[in-house]
């Protein structure tokens, strides 16, 4: 594991759950760690934890549901840091009801996929200038049940929370695979399924039924994964030397695993890439 104090990581969704554990672990290696979240007090506590274990922390308050906010976050990171070695796209949500952002996008798709897409786009020049660098995105094995209907990306015709979440996670895997195919040498991309983590803050906006089931699962032995164990795969993809040679890899924990076969569908990946660019207002011809 790399303990270079000059290295910089940005971890989104790092004020609770897996993201917080990842930030703390990178801090323990002496890294400078930028963390994002919506709650300033939780952000302050996360920065304190990063610094208590030997790192340097900074908090950026951001609700990643809005494209303008994502772009502003990228600007703030570039203003503060002259390098970026690792971008961990970890922030996620799973709302129990269909909600649209101010941009008019279905919220789970906006936070879980469109935000990583735009943030990676905006920060890629900084990552490339810091090469070797890595982009790590939190995915889920649920991506295998996801379906993307390009004629109904707002889910106007019906909403199921689990299906919406699975769709966003499939988008994460397709994005990672396509990004890796487009990148040259120097920056790698990977996606990680951390496991079912009942202690994650992911479920705070879920339906009452899902929240209740998650709390019950957290009390049962051998059900789910702890926050610390869930962070293992993300930290591995971020810093392990072996992960540097596997751009486009999908991990379940720290184990490279074959994702859903649709990850190999170049037409599907390109269509999602192009549509995502239009939705966040960038030229699709990148990097």
PDB file of C-alpha atoms in Angstrom:
ATOM      1  CA  UNK A   1       0.000   0.000   0.000  1.00  0.00           C
ATOM      2  CA  UNK A   2       1.307   3.449  -0.959  1.00  0.00           C
ATOM      3  CA  UNK A   3       2.219   5.785   1.913  1.00  0.00           C
ATOM      4  CA  UNK A   4       3.387   8.751  -0.170  1.00  0.00           C
ATOM      5  CA  UNK A   5       2.260  11.907   1.708  1.00  0.00           C
ATOM      6  CA  UNK A   6       2.121  13.876  -1.528  1.00  0.00           C
ATOM      7  CA  UNK A   7      -0.670  11.751  -2.930  1.00  0.00           C
ATOM      8  CA  UNK A   8      -4.177  13.234  -3.136  1.00  0.00           C
ATOM      9  CA  UNK A   9      -7.500  11.410  -3.233  1.00  0.00           C
ATOM     10  CA  UNK A  10     -11.040  12.714  -3.625  1.00  0.00           C
ATOM     11  CA  UNK A  11     -13.691  10.475  -2.047  1.00  0.00           C
ATOM     12  CA  UNK A  12     -17.311  11.409  -2.670  1.00  0.00           C
ATOM     13  CA  UNK A  13     -19.978  10.398  -0.186  1.00  0.00           C
ATOM     14  CA  UNK A  14     -17.286  10.194   2.491  1.00  0.00           C
ATOM     15  CA  UNK A  15     -19.081  11.590   5.545  1.00  0.00           C
ATOM     16  CA  UNK A  16     -20.583   8.227   6.512  1.00  0.00           C
ATOM     17  CA  UNK A  17     -20.454   4.517   5.769  1.00  0.00           C
ATOM     18  CA  UNK A  18     -17.989   3.017   3.336  1.00  0.00           C
ATOM     19  CA  UNK A  19     -16.759   6.352   2.017  1.00  0.00           C
ATOM     20  CA  UNK A  20     -15.794   7.499   5.476  1.00  0.00           C
ATOM     21  CA  UNK A  21     -13.906   4.260   6.077  1.00  0.00           C
ATOM     22  CA  UNK A  22     -12.082   4.649   2.750  1.00  0.00           C
ATOM     23  CA  UNK A  23     -11.113   8.235   3.587  1.00  0.00           C
ATOM     24  CA  UNK A  24      -9.817   7.178   6.994  1.00  0.00           C
ATOM     25  CA  UNK A  25      -7.797   4.286   5.523  1.00  0.00           C
ATOM     26  CA  UNK A  26      -6.184   6.532   2.917  1.00  0.00           C
ATOM     27  CA  UNK A  27      -5.459   9.053   5.652  1.00  0.00           C
ATOM     28  CA  UNK A  28      -3.688   6.346   7.650  1.00  0.00           C
ATOM     29  CA  UNK A  29      -1.333   5.963   4.671  1.00  0.00           C
ATOM     30  CA  UNK A  30      -0.446   9.639   4.936  1.00  0.00           C
ATOM     31  CA  UNK A  31      -2.501  10.779   1.957  1.00  0.00           C
ATOM     32  CA  UNK A  32      -4.195  14.125   1.540  1.00  0.00           C
ATOM     33  CA  UNK A  33      -7.883  13.241   1.340  1.00  0.00           C
ATOM     34  CA  UNK A  34     -10.650  15.500   0.057  1.00  0.00           C
ATOM     35  CA  UNK A  35     -14.071  14.326   1.181  1.00  0.00           C
ATOM     36  CA  UNK A  36     -17.527  15.361   0.053  1.00  0.00           C
ATOM     37  CA  UNK A  37     -20.964  15.150   1.603  1.00  0.00           C
ATOM     38  CA  UNK A  38     -24.098  17.118   2.320  1.00  0.00           C
ATOM     39  CA  UNK A  39     -23.678  17.561   6.087  1.00  0.00           C
ATOM     40  CA  UNK A  40     -21.000  19.972   7.292  1.00  0.00           C
ATOM     41  CA  UNK A  41     -20.796  18.527  10.810  1.00  0.00           C
ATOM     42  CA  UNK A  42     -20.286  14.978   9.549  1.00  0.00           C
ATOM     43  CA  UNK A  43     -17.742  16.371   7.119  1.00  0.00           C
ATOM     44  CA  UNK A  44     -15.834  18.025   9.946  1.00  0.00           C
ATOM     45  CA  UNK A  45     -15.765  14.788  11.935  1.00  0.00           C
ATOM     46  CA  UNK A  46     -14.529  12.836   8.921  1.00  0.00           C
ATOM     47  CA  UNK A  47     -11.691  15.304   8.381  1.00  0.00           C
ATOM     48  CA  UNK A  48     -10.769  14.960  12.058  1.00  0.00           C
ATOM     49  CA  UNK A  49     -10.625  11.181  11.695  1.00  0.00           C
ATOM     50  CA  UNK A  50      -8.432  11.443   8.608  1.00  0.00           C
ATOM     51  CA  UNK A  51      -6.034  13.731  10.441  1.00  0.00           C
ATOM     52  CA  UNK A  52      -6.036  11.661  13.647  1.00  0.00           C
ATOM     53  CA  UNK A  53      -4.560   8.732  11.721  1.00  0.00           C
ATOM     54  CA  UNK A  54      -1.870  10.807  10.022  1.00  0.00           C
ATOM     55  CA  UNK A  55      -3.444  12.198   6.858  1.00  0.00           C
ATOM     56  CA  UNK A  56      -4.484  15.652   5.774  1.00  0.00           C
ATOM     57  CA  UNK A  57      -8.200  16.184   5.242  1.00  0.00           C
ATOM     58  CA  UNK A  58     -10.429  18.750   3.584  1.00  0.00           C
ATOM     59  CA  UNK A  59     -14.219  18.845   3.323  1.00  0.00           C
ATOM     60  CA  UNK A  60     -16.203  20.024   0.310  1.00  0.00           C
ATOM     61  CA  UNK A  61     -19.924  20.372   0.902  1.00  0.00           C
ATOM     62  CA  UNK A  62     -21.847  19.226  -2.150  1.00  0.00           C
ATOM     63  CA  UNK A  63     -25.174  17.648  -3.085  1.00  0.00           C
ATOM     64  CA  UNK A  64     -24.225  15.725  -6.203  1.00  0.00           C
ATOM     65  CA  UNK A  65     -27.778  15.533  -7.534  1.00  0.00           C
ATOM     66  CA  UNK A  66     -27.267  18.732  -9.561  1.00  0.00           C
ATOM     67  CA  UNK A  67     -24.861  19.098 -12.472  1.00  0.00           C
ATOM     68  CA  UNK A  68     -24.004  22.675 -11.539  1.00  0.00           C
ATOM     69  CA  UNK A  69     -22.941  21.532  -8.067  1.00  0.00           C
ATOM     70  CA  UNK A  70     -20.787  18.743  -9.492  1.00  0.00           C
ATOM     71  CA  UNK A  71     -19.038  21.215 -11.786  1.00  0.00           C
ATOM     72  CA  UNK A  72     -18.499  23.611  -8.868  1.00  0.00           C
ATOM     73  CA  UNK A  73     -16.994  20.784  -6.820  1.00  0.00           C
ATOM     74  CA  UNK A  74     -14.523  20.015  -9.602  1.00  0.00           C
ATOM     75  CA  UNK A  75     -13.565  23.697  -9.751  1.00  0.00           C
ATOM     76  CA  UNK A  76     -13.000  23.792  -5.984  1.00  0.00           C
ATOM     77  CA  UNK A  77     -10.815  20.679  -6.070  1.00  0.00           C
ATOM     78  CA  UNK A  78      -8.704  22.101  -8.904  1.00  0.00           C
ATOM     79  CA  UNK A  79      -8.329  25.375  -6.991  1.00  0.00           C
ATOM     80  CA  UNK A  80      -7.053  23.609  -3.877  1.00  0.00           C
ATOM     81  CA  UNK A  81      -4.888  20.835  -5.321  1.00  0.00           C
ATOM     82  CA  UNK A  82      -2.250  20.759  -8.037  1.00  0.00           C
ATOM     83  CA  UNK A  83      -2.575  16.980  -8.420  1.00  0.00           C
ATOM     84  CA  UNK A  84      -5.142  14.202  -8.038  1.00  0.00           C
ATOM     85  CA  UNK A  85      -3.988  10.607  -7.816  1.00  0.00           C
ATOM     86  CA  UNK A  86      -7.276   8.845  -7.080  1.00  0.00           C
ATOM     87  CA  UNK A  87     -10.920   9.764  -7.630  1.00  0.00           C
ATOM     88  CA  UNK A  88     -13.320   7.524  -5.710  1.00  0.00           C
ATOM     89  CA  UNK A  89     -16.855   7.974  -7.045  1.00  0.00           C
ATOM     90  CA  UNK A  90     -18.643   6.555  -4.016  1.00  0.00           C
ATOM     91  CA  UNK A  91     -21.626   8.835  -3.308  1.00  0.00           C
ATOM     92  CA  UNK A  92     -24.941   7.088  -3.896  1.00  0.00           C
ATOM     93  CA  UNK A  93     -28.587   7.161  -2.974  1.00  0.00           C
ATOM     94  CA  UNK A  94     -31.596   4.869  -3.183  1.00  0.00           C
ATOM     95  CA  UNK A  95     -34.770   6.937  -2.708  1.00  0.00           C
ATOM     96  CA  UNK A  96     -37.900   5.027  -1.843  1.00  0.00           C
ATOM     97  CA  UNK A  97     -40.040   7.205  -4.102  1.00  0.00           C
ATOM     98  CA  UNK A  98     -39.464   8.582  -7.582  1.00  0.00           C
ATOM     99  CA  UNK A  99     -37.860  11.985  -7.290  1.00  0.00           C
ATOM    100  CA  UNK A 100     -36.583  14.313  -9.985  1.00  0.00           C
ATOM    101  CA  UNK A 101     -33.654  16.665  -9.531  1.00  0.00           C
ATOM    102  CA  UNK A 102     -33.860  20.346 -10.436  1.00  0.00           C
ATOM    103  CA  UNK A 103     -32.187  19.345 -13.706  1.00  0.00           C
ATOM    104  CA  UNK A 104     -35.130  17.034 -14.396  1.00  0.00           C
ATOM    105  CA  UNK A 105     -33.286  13.732 -13.953  1.00  0.00           C
ATOM    106  CA  UNK A 106     -34.406  10.758 -11.870  1.00  0.00           C
ATOM    107  CA  UNK A 107     -32.495  11.196  -8.624  1.00  0.00           C
ATOM    108  CA  UNK A 108     -30.777   7.821  -8.214  1.00  0.00           C
ATOM    109  CA  UNK A 109     -29.559   7.953 -11.834  1.00  0.00           C
ATOM    110  CA  UNK A 110     -28.360  11.529 -11.313  1.00  0.00           C
ATOM    111  CA  UNK A 111     -26.427  10.919  -8.090  1.00  0.00           C
ATOM    112  CA  UNK A 112     -25.183   7.401  -8.771  1.00  0.00           C
ATOM    113  CA  UNK A 113     -24.240   7.732 -12.448  1.00  0.00           C
ATOM    114  CA  UNK A 114     -24.451  11.228 -13.915  1.00  0.00           C
ATOM    115  CA  UNK A 115     -22.448  12.789 -11.068  1.00  0.00           C
ATOM    116  CA  UNK A 116     -19.515  10.355 -11.449  1.00  0.00           C
ATOM    117  CA  UNK A 117     -19.662  10.829 -15.219  1.00  0.00           C
ATOM    118  CA  UNK A 118     -19.451  14.640 -15.010  1.00  0.00           C
ATOM    119  CA  UNK A 119     -16.980  14.715 -12.116  1.00  0.00           C
ATOM    120  CA  UNK A 120     -14.642  12.317 -13.901  1.00  0.00           C
ATOM    121  CA  UNK A 121     -14.949  14.388 -17.072  1.00  0.00           C
ATOM    122  CA  UNK A 122     -14.043  17.594 -15.244  1.00  0.00           C
ATOM    123  CA  UNK A 123     -11.180  16.138 -13.189  1.00  0.00           C
ATOM    124  CA  UNK A 124      -9.632  13.872 -15.804  1.00  0.00           C
ATOM    125  CA  UNK A 125      -7.058  16.468 -16.950  1.00  0.00           C
ATOM    126  CA  UNK A 126      -5.828  16.762 -13.357  1.00  0.00           C
ATOM    127  CA  UNK A 127      -5.742  12.986 -12.990  1.00  0.00           C
ATOM    128  CA  UNK A 128      -3.848  12.612 -16.269  1.00  0.00           C
ATOM    129  CA  UNK A 129      -1.324  15.247 -15.206  1.00  0.00           C
ATOM    130  CA  UNK A 130      -0.761  13.249 -11.999  1.00  0.00           C
ATOM    131  CA  UNK A 131      -0.388   9.874 -13.741  1.00  0.00           C
ATOM    132  CA  UNK A 132      -0.286   7.115 -12.775  1.00  0.00           C
ATOM    133  CA  UNK A 133      -3.764   7.806 -11.418  1.00  0.00           C
ATOM    134  CA  UNK A 134      -6.989   5.871 -10.879  1.00  0.00           C
ATOM    135  CA  UNK A 135     -10.750   6.328 -11.099  1.00  0.00           C
ATOM    136  CA  UNK A 136     -12.660   3.967  -8.790  1.00  0.00           C
ATOM    137  CA  UNK A 137     -16.459   3.798  -8.859  1.00  0.00           C
ATOM    138  CA  UNK A 138     -18.651   2.033  -6.307  1.00  0.00           C
ATOM    139  CA  UNK A 139     -20.906  -0.367  -8.183  1.00  0.00           C
ATOM    140  CA  UNK A 140     -23.031  -3.302  -7.019  1.00  0.00           C
ATOM    141  CA  UNK A 141     -23.727  -6.871  -7.998  1.00  0.00           C
ATOM    142  CA  UNK A 142     -27.294  -5.633  -8.471  1.00  0.00           C
ATOM    143  CA  UNK A 143     -26.109  -4.183 -11.766  1.00  0.00           C
ATOM    144  CA  UNK A 144     -26.882  -7.628 -13.194  1.00  0.00           C
ATOM    145  CA  UNK A 145     -30.622  -7.033 -12.806  1.00  0.00           C
ATOM    146  CA  UNK A 146     -30.524  -3.475 -14.115  1.00  0.00           C
ATOM    147  CA  UNK A 147     -32.196  -2.409 -17.356  1.00  0.00           C
ATOM    148  CA  UNK A 148     -31.687   0.876 -19.192  1.00  0.00           C
ATOM    149  CA  UNK A 149     -34.635   2.138 -21.227  1.00  0.00           C
ATOM    150  CA  UNK A 150     -33.252   5.097 -23.158  1.00  0.00           C
ATOM    151  CA  UNK A 151     -36.810   6.152 -24.012  1.00  0.00           C
ATOM    152  CA  UNK A 152     -37.701   6.501 -20.328  1.00  0.00           C
ATOM    153  CA  UNK A 153     -34.628   7.608 -18.383  1.00  0.00           C
ATOM    154  CA  UNK A 154     -36.866   9.634 -16.044  1.00  0.00           C
ATOM    155  CA  UNK A 155     -38.861   6.491 -15.225  1.00  0.00           C
ATOM    156  CA  UNK A 156     -42.096   8.263 -16.074  1.00  0.00           C
ATOM    157  CA  UNK A 157     -43.889   5.009 -16.836  1.00  0.00           C
ATOM    158  CA  UNK A 158     -43.343   3.448 -13.423  1.00  0.00           C
ATOM    159  CA  UNK A 159     -40.961   3.434 -10.512  1.00  0.00           C
ATOM    160  CA  UNK A 160     -39.495   0.640  -8.449  1.00  0.00           C
ATOM    161  CA  UNK A 161     -36.746   1.720  -6.060  1.00  0.00           C
ATOM    162  CA  UNK A 162     -34.675  -1.438  -6.392  1.00  0.00           C
ATOM    163  CA  UNK A 163     -34.948  -1.427 -10.186  1.00  0.00           C
ATOM    164  CA  UNK A 164     -33.933   2.242 -10.297  1.00  0.00           C
ATOM    165  CA  UNK A 165     -30.906   1.542  -8.118  1.00  0.00           C
ATOM    166  CA  UNK A 166     -29.942  -1.521 -10.177  1.00  0.00           C
ATOM    167  CA  UNK A 167     -30.200   0.567 -13.348  1.00  0.00           C
ATOM    168  CA  UNK A 168     -27.802   3.173 -11.928  1.00  0.00           C
ATOM    169  CA  UNK A 169     -25.337   0.462 -10.921  1.00  0.00           C
ATOM    170  CA  UNK A 170     -25.435  -1.067 -14.403  1.00  0.00           C
ATOM    171  CA  UNK A 171     -24.662   2.416 -15.686  1.00  0.00           C
ATOM    172  CA  UNK A 172     -21.646   2.530 -13.325  1.00  0.00           C
ATOM    173  CA  UNK A 173     -20.254  -0.690 -14.779  1.00  0.00           C
ATOM    174  CA  UNK A 174     -20.893   0.351 -18.387  1.00  0.00           C
ATOM    175  CA  UNK A 175     -19.303   3.751 -17.715  1.00  0.00           C
ATOM    176  CA  UNK A 176     -16.224   2.195 -16.122  1.00  0.00           C
ATOM    177  CA  UNK A 177     -15.733  -0.259 -18.973  1.00  0.00           C
ATOM    178  CA  UNK A 178     -16.152   2.425 -21.627  1.00  0.00           C
ATOM    179  CA  UNK A 179     -13.901   4.869 -19.776  1.00  0.00           C
ATOM    180  CA  UNK A 180     -11.163   2.247 -19.574  1.00  0.00           C
ATOM    181  CA  UNK A 181     -11.510   1.568 -23.299  1.00  0.00           C
ATOM    182  CA  UNK A 182     -11.132   5.270 -24.082  1.00  0.00           C
ATOM    183  CA  UNK A 183      -8.290   6.085 -21.698  1.00  0.00           C
ATOM    184  CA  UNK A 184      -4.696   5.953 -22.745  1.00  0.00           C
ATOM    185  CA  UNK A 185      -1.867   4.888 -20.492  1.00  0.00           C
ATOM    186  CA  UNK A 186      -1.550   6.579 -17.134  1.00  0.00           C
ATOM    187  CA  UNK A 187      -5.119   6.560 -15.779  1.00  0.00           C
ATOM    188  CA  UNK A 188      -7.008   3.367 -14.972  1.00  0.00           C
ATOM    189  CA  UNK A 189     -10.700   2.843 -14.236  1.00  0.00           C
ATOM    190  CA  UNK A 190     -12.335   0.165 -12.114  1.00  0.00           C
ATOM    191  CA  UNK A 191     -15.687  -0.585 -10.495  1.00  0.00           C
ATOM    192  CA  UNK A 192     -16.141  -2.269  -7.120  1.00  0.00           C
ATOM    193  CA  UNK A 193     -19.028  -4.118  -5.503  1.00  0.00           C
ATOM    194  CA  UNK A 194     -18.388  -3.676  -1.755  1.00  0.00           C
ATOM    195  CA  UNK A 195     -21.023  -6.177  -0.662  1.00  0.00           C
ATOM    196  CA  UNK A 196     -24.306  -5.640   1.158  1.00  0.00           C
ATOM    197  CA  UNK A 197     -23.399  -3.159   3.904  1.00  0.00           C
ATOM    198  CA  UNK A 198     -26.326  -2.565   6.294  1.00  0.00           C
ATOM    199  CA  UNK A 199     -24.323   0.082   8.157  1.00  0.00           C
ATOM    200  CA  UNK A 200     -23.994   2.237   5.060  1.00  0.00           C
ATOM    201  CA  UNK A 201     -25.893   5.515   4.822  1.00  0.00           C
ATOM    202  CA  UNK A 202     -27.189   4.416   1.413  1.00  0.00           C
ATOM    203  CA  UNK A 203     -30.552   3.356   2.787  1.00  0.00           C
ATOM    204  CA  UNK A 204     -31.477   6.496   4.743  1.00  0.00           C
ATOM    205  CA  UNK A 205     -33.787   7.730   1.955  1.00  0.00           C
ATOM    206  CA  UNK A 206     -35.220   4.314   1.165  1.00  0.00           C
ATOM    207  CA  UNK A 207     -38.778   3.247   1.914  1.00  0.00           C
ATOM    208  CA  UNK A 208     -39.768   2.396   5.479  1.00  0.00           C
ATOM    209  CA  UNK A 209     -39.912  -1.289   4.527  1.00  0.00           C
ATOM    210  CA  UNK A 210     -36.349  -1.250   3.177  1.00  0.00           C
ATOM    211  CA  UNK A 211     -35.017   0.760   6.146  1.00  0.00           C
ATOM    212  CA  UNK A 212     -36.644  -1.619   8.614  1.00  0.00           C
ATOM    213  CA  UNK A 213     -35.323  -4.684   6.796  1.00  0.00           C
ATOM    214  CA  UNK A 214     -31.827  -3.208   6.678  1.00  0.00           C
ATOM    215  CA  UNK A 215     -31.824  -2.485  10.422  1.00  0.00           C
ATOM    216  CA  UNK A 216     -32.943  -6.035  11.141  1.00  0.00           C
ATOM    217  CA  UNK A 217     -30.296  -7.476   8.808  1.00  0.00           C
ATOM    218  CA  UNK A 218     -27.598  -5.463  10.569  1.00  0.00           C
ATOM    219  CA  UNK A 219     -28.387  -7.302  13.817  1.00  0.00           C
ATOM    220  CA  UNK A 220     -28.136 -10.781  12.340  1.00  0.00           C
ATOM    221  CA  UNK A 221     -24.871 -12.751  12.373  1.00  0.00           C
ATOM    222  CA  UNK A 222     -23.219 -13.492   9.037  1.00  0.00           C
ATOM    223  CA  UNK A 223     -25.649 -11.258   7.130  1.00  0.00           C
ATOM    224  CA  UNK A 224     -24.093  -8.466   5.153  1.00  0.00           C
ATOM    225  CA  UNK A 225     -20.668  -6.879   5.370  1.00  0.00           C
ATOM    226  CA  UNK A 226     -19.272  -4.423   7.877  1.00  0.00           C
ATOM    227  CA  UNK A 227     -18.423  -0.907   6.785  1.00  0.00           C
ATOM    228  CA  UNK A 228     -14.716  -1.602   7.244  1.00  0.00           C
ATOM    229  CA  UNK A 229     -14.849  -4.811   5.224  1.00  0.00           C
ATOM    230  CA  UNK A 230     -16.921  -3.066   2.565  1.00  0.00           C
ATOM    231  CA  UNK A 231     -14.171  -0.485   2.192  1.00  0.00           C
ATOM    232  CA  UNK A 232     -11.546  -3.154   1.443  1.00  0.00           C
ATOM    233  CA  UNK A 233     -12.329  -3.418  -2.259  1.00  0.00           C
ATOM    234  CA  UNK A 234     -12.362   0.327  -2.848  1.00  0.00           C
ATOM    235  CA  UNK A 235      -9.053   0.801  -1.049  1.00  0.00           C
ATOM    236  CA  UNK A 236      -7.584  -2.118  -2.970  1.00  0.00           C
ATOM    237  CA  UNK A 237      -8.650  -0.651  -6.311  1.00  0.00           C
ATOM    238  CA  UNK A 238      -7.331   2.749  -5.249  1.00  0.00           C
ATOM    239  CA  UNK A 239      -3.844   1.797  -4.105  1.00  0.00           C
ATOM    240  CA  UNK A 240      -2.908  -1.871  -4.632  1.00  0.00           C
ATOM    241  CA  UNK A 241      -0.108  -2.313  -7.198  1.00  0.00           C
ATOM    242  CA  UNK A 242      -1.922  -5.259  -8.808  1.00  0.00           C
ATOM    243  CA  UNK A 243      -4.991  -3.122  -9.481  1.00  0.00           C
ATOM    244  CA  UNK A 244      -2.898  -0.657 -11.481  1.00  0.00           C
ATOM    245  CA  UNK A 245      -2.585  -3.219 -14.287  1.00  0.00           C
ATOM    246  CA  UNK A 246      -6.307  -4.006 -14.629  1.00  0.00           C
ATOM    247  CA  UNK A 247      -8.030  -1.006 -16.172  1.00  0.00           C
ATOM    248  CA  UNK A 248     -11.697  -1.759 -16.749  1.00  0.00           C
ATOM    249  CA  UNK A 249     -11.801  -4.377 -13.995  1.00  0.00           C
ATOM    250  CA  UNK A 250     -14.881  -5.145 -11.932  1.00  0.00           C
ATOM    251  CA  UNK A 251     -14.236  -6.321  -8.386  1.00  0.00           C
ATOM    252  CA  UNK A 252     -16.400  -8.039  -5.830  1.00  0.00           C
ATOM    253  CA  UNK A 253     -14.507  -6.968  -2.763  1.00  0.00           C
ATOM    254  CA  UNK A 254     -10.867  -7.378  -3.746  1.00  0.00           C
ATOM    255  CA  UNK A 255     -11.527 -10.215  -6.189  1.00  0.00           C
ATOM    256  CA  UNK A 256     -11.598  -9.475  -9.942  1.00  0.00           C
ATOM    257  CA  UNK A 257     -14.881 -10.853 -11.277  1.00  0.00           C
ATOM    258  CA  UNK A 258     -16.622 -10.897 -14.638  1.00  0.00           C
ATOM    259  CA  UNK A 259     -19.453  -8.333 -14.667  1.00  0.00           C
ATOM    260  CA  UNK A 260     -22.723  -8.754 -16.526  1.00  0.00           C
ATOM    261  CA  UNK A 261     -22.017  -9.608 -20.204  1.00  0.00           C
ATOM    262  CA  UNK A 262     -23.604  -6.324 -21.254  1.00  0.00           C
ATOM    263  CA  UNK A 263     -20.401  -4.629 -20.117  1.00  0.00           C
ATOM    264  CA  UNK A 264     -18.916  -5.973 -23.364  1.00  0.00           C
ATOM    265  CA  UNK A 265     -21.659  -4.451 -25.508  1.00  0.00           C
ATOM    266  CA  UNK A 266     -19.812  -1.573 -27.169  1.00  0.00           C
ATOM    267  CA  UNK A 267     -22.949  -0.109 -28.761  1.00  0.00           C
ATOM    268  CA  UNK A 268     -24.756  -0.037 -25.421  1.00  0.00           C
ATOM    269  CA  UNK A 269     -21.783   1.537 -23.678  1.00  0.00           C
ATOM    270  CA  UNK A 270     -21.390   4.182 -26.371  1.00  0.00           C
ATOM    271  CA  UNK A 271     -25.094   5.012 -26.341  1.00  0.00           C
ATOM    272  CA  UNK A 272     -25.053   5.495 -22.567  1.00  0.00           C
ATOM    273  CA  UNK A 273     -21.868   7.573 -22.826  1.00  0.00           C
ATOM    274  CA  UNK A 274     -23.355   9.861 -25.461  1.00  0.00           C
ATOM    275  CA  UNK A 275     -26.700  10.214 -23.692  1.00  0.00           C
ATOM    276  CA  UNK A 276     -24.981  10.935 -20.378  1.00  0.00           C
ATOM    277  CA  UNK A 277     -22.886  13.667 -21.993  1.00  0.00           C
ATOM    278  CA  UNK A 278     -26.045  15.326 -23.295  1.00  0.00           C
ATOM    279  CA  UNK A 279     -27.704  15.092 -19.879  1.00  0.00           C
ATOM    280  CA  UNK A 280     -24.819  16.823 -18.079  1.00  0.00           C
ATOM    281  CA  UNK A 281     -23.954  19.269 -20.839  1.00  0.00           C
ATOM    282  CA  UNK A 282     -20.552  18.152 -22.106  1.00  0.00           C
ATOM    283  CA  UNK A 283     -19.129  17.083 -25.457  1.00  0.00           C
ATOM    284  CA  UNK A 284     -19.304  13.278 -25.689  1.00  0.00           C
ATOM    285  CA  UNK A 285     -15.965  13.181 -27.510  1.00  0.00           C
ATOM    286  CA  UNK A 286     -13.827  12.754 -24.420  1.00  0.00           C
ATOM    287  CA  UNK A 287     -11.300  11.916 -23.144  1.00  0.00           C
TER     288      UNK A 287
END
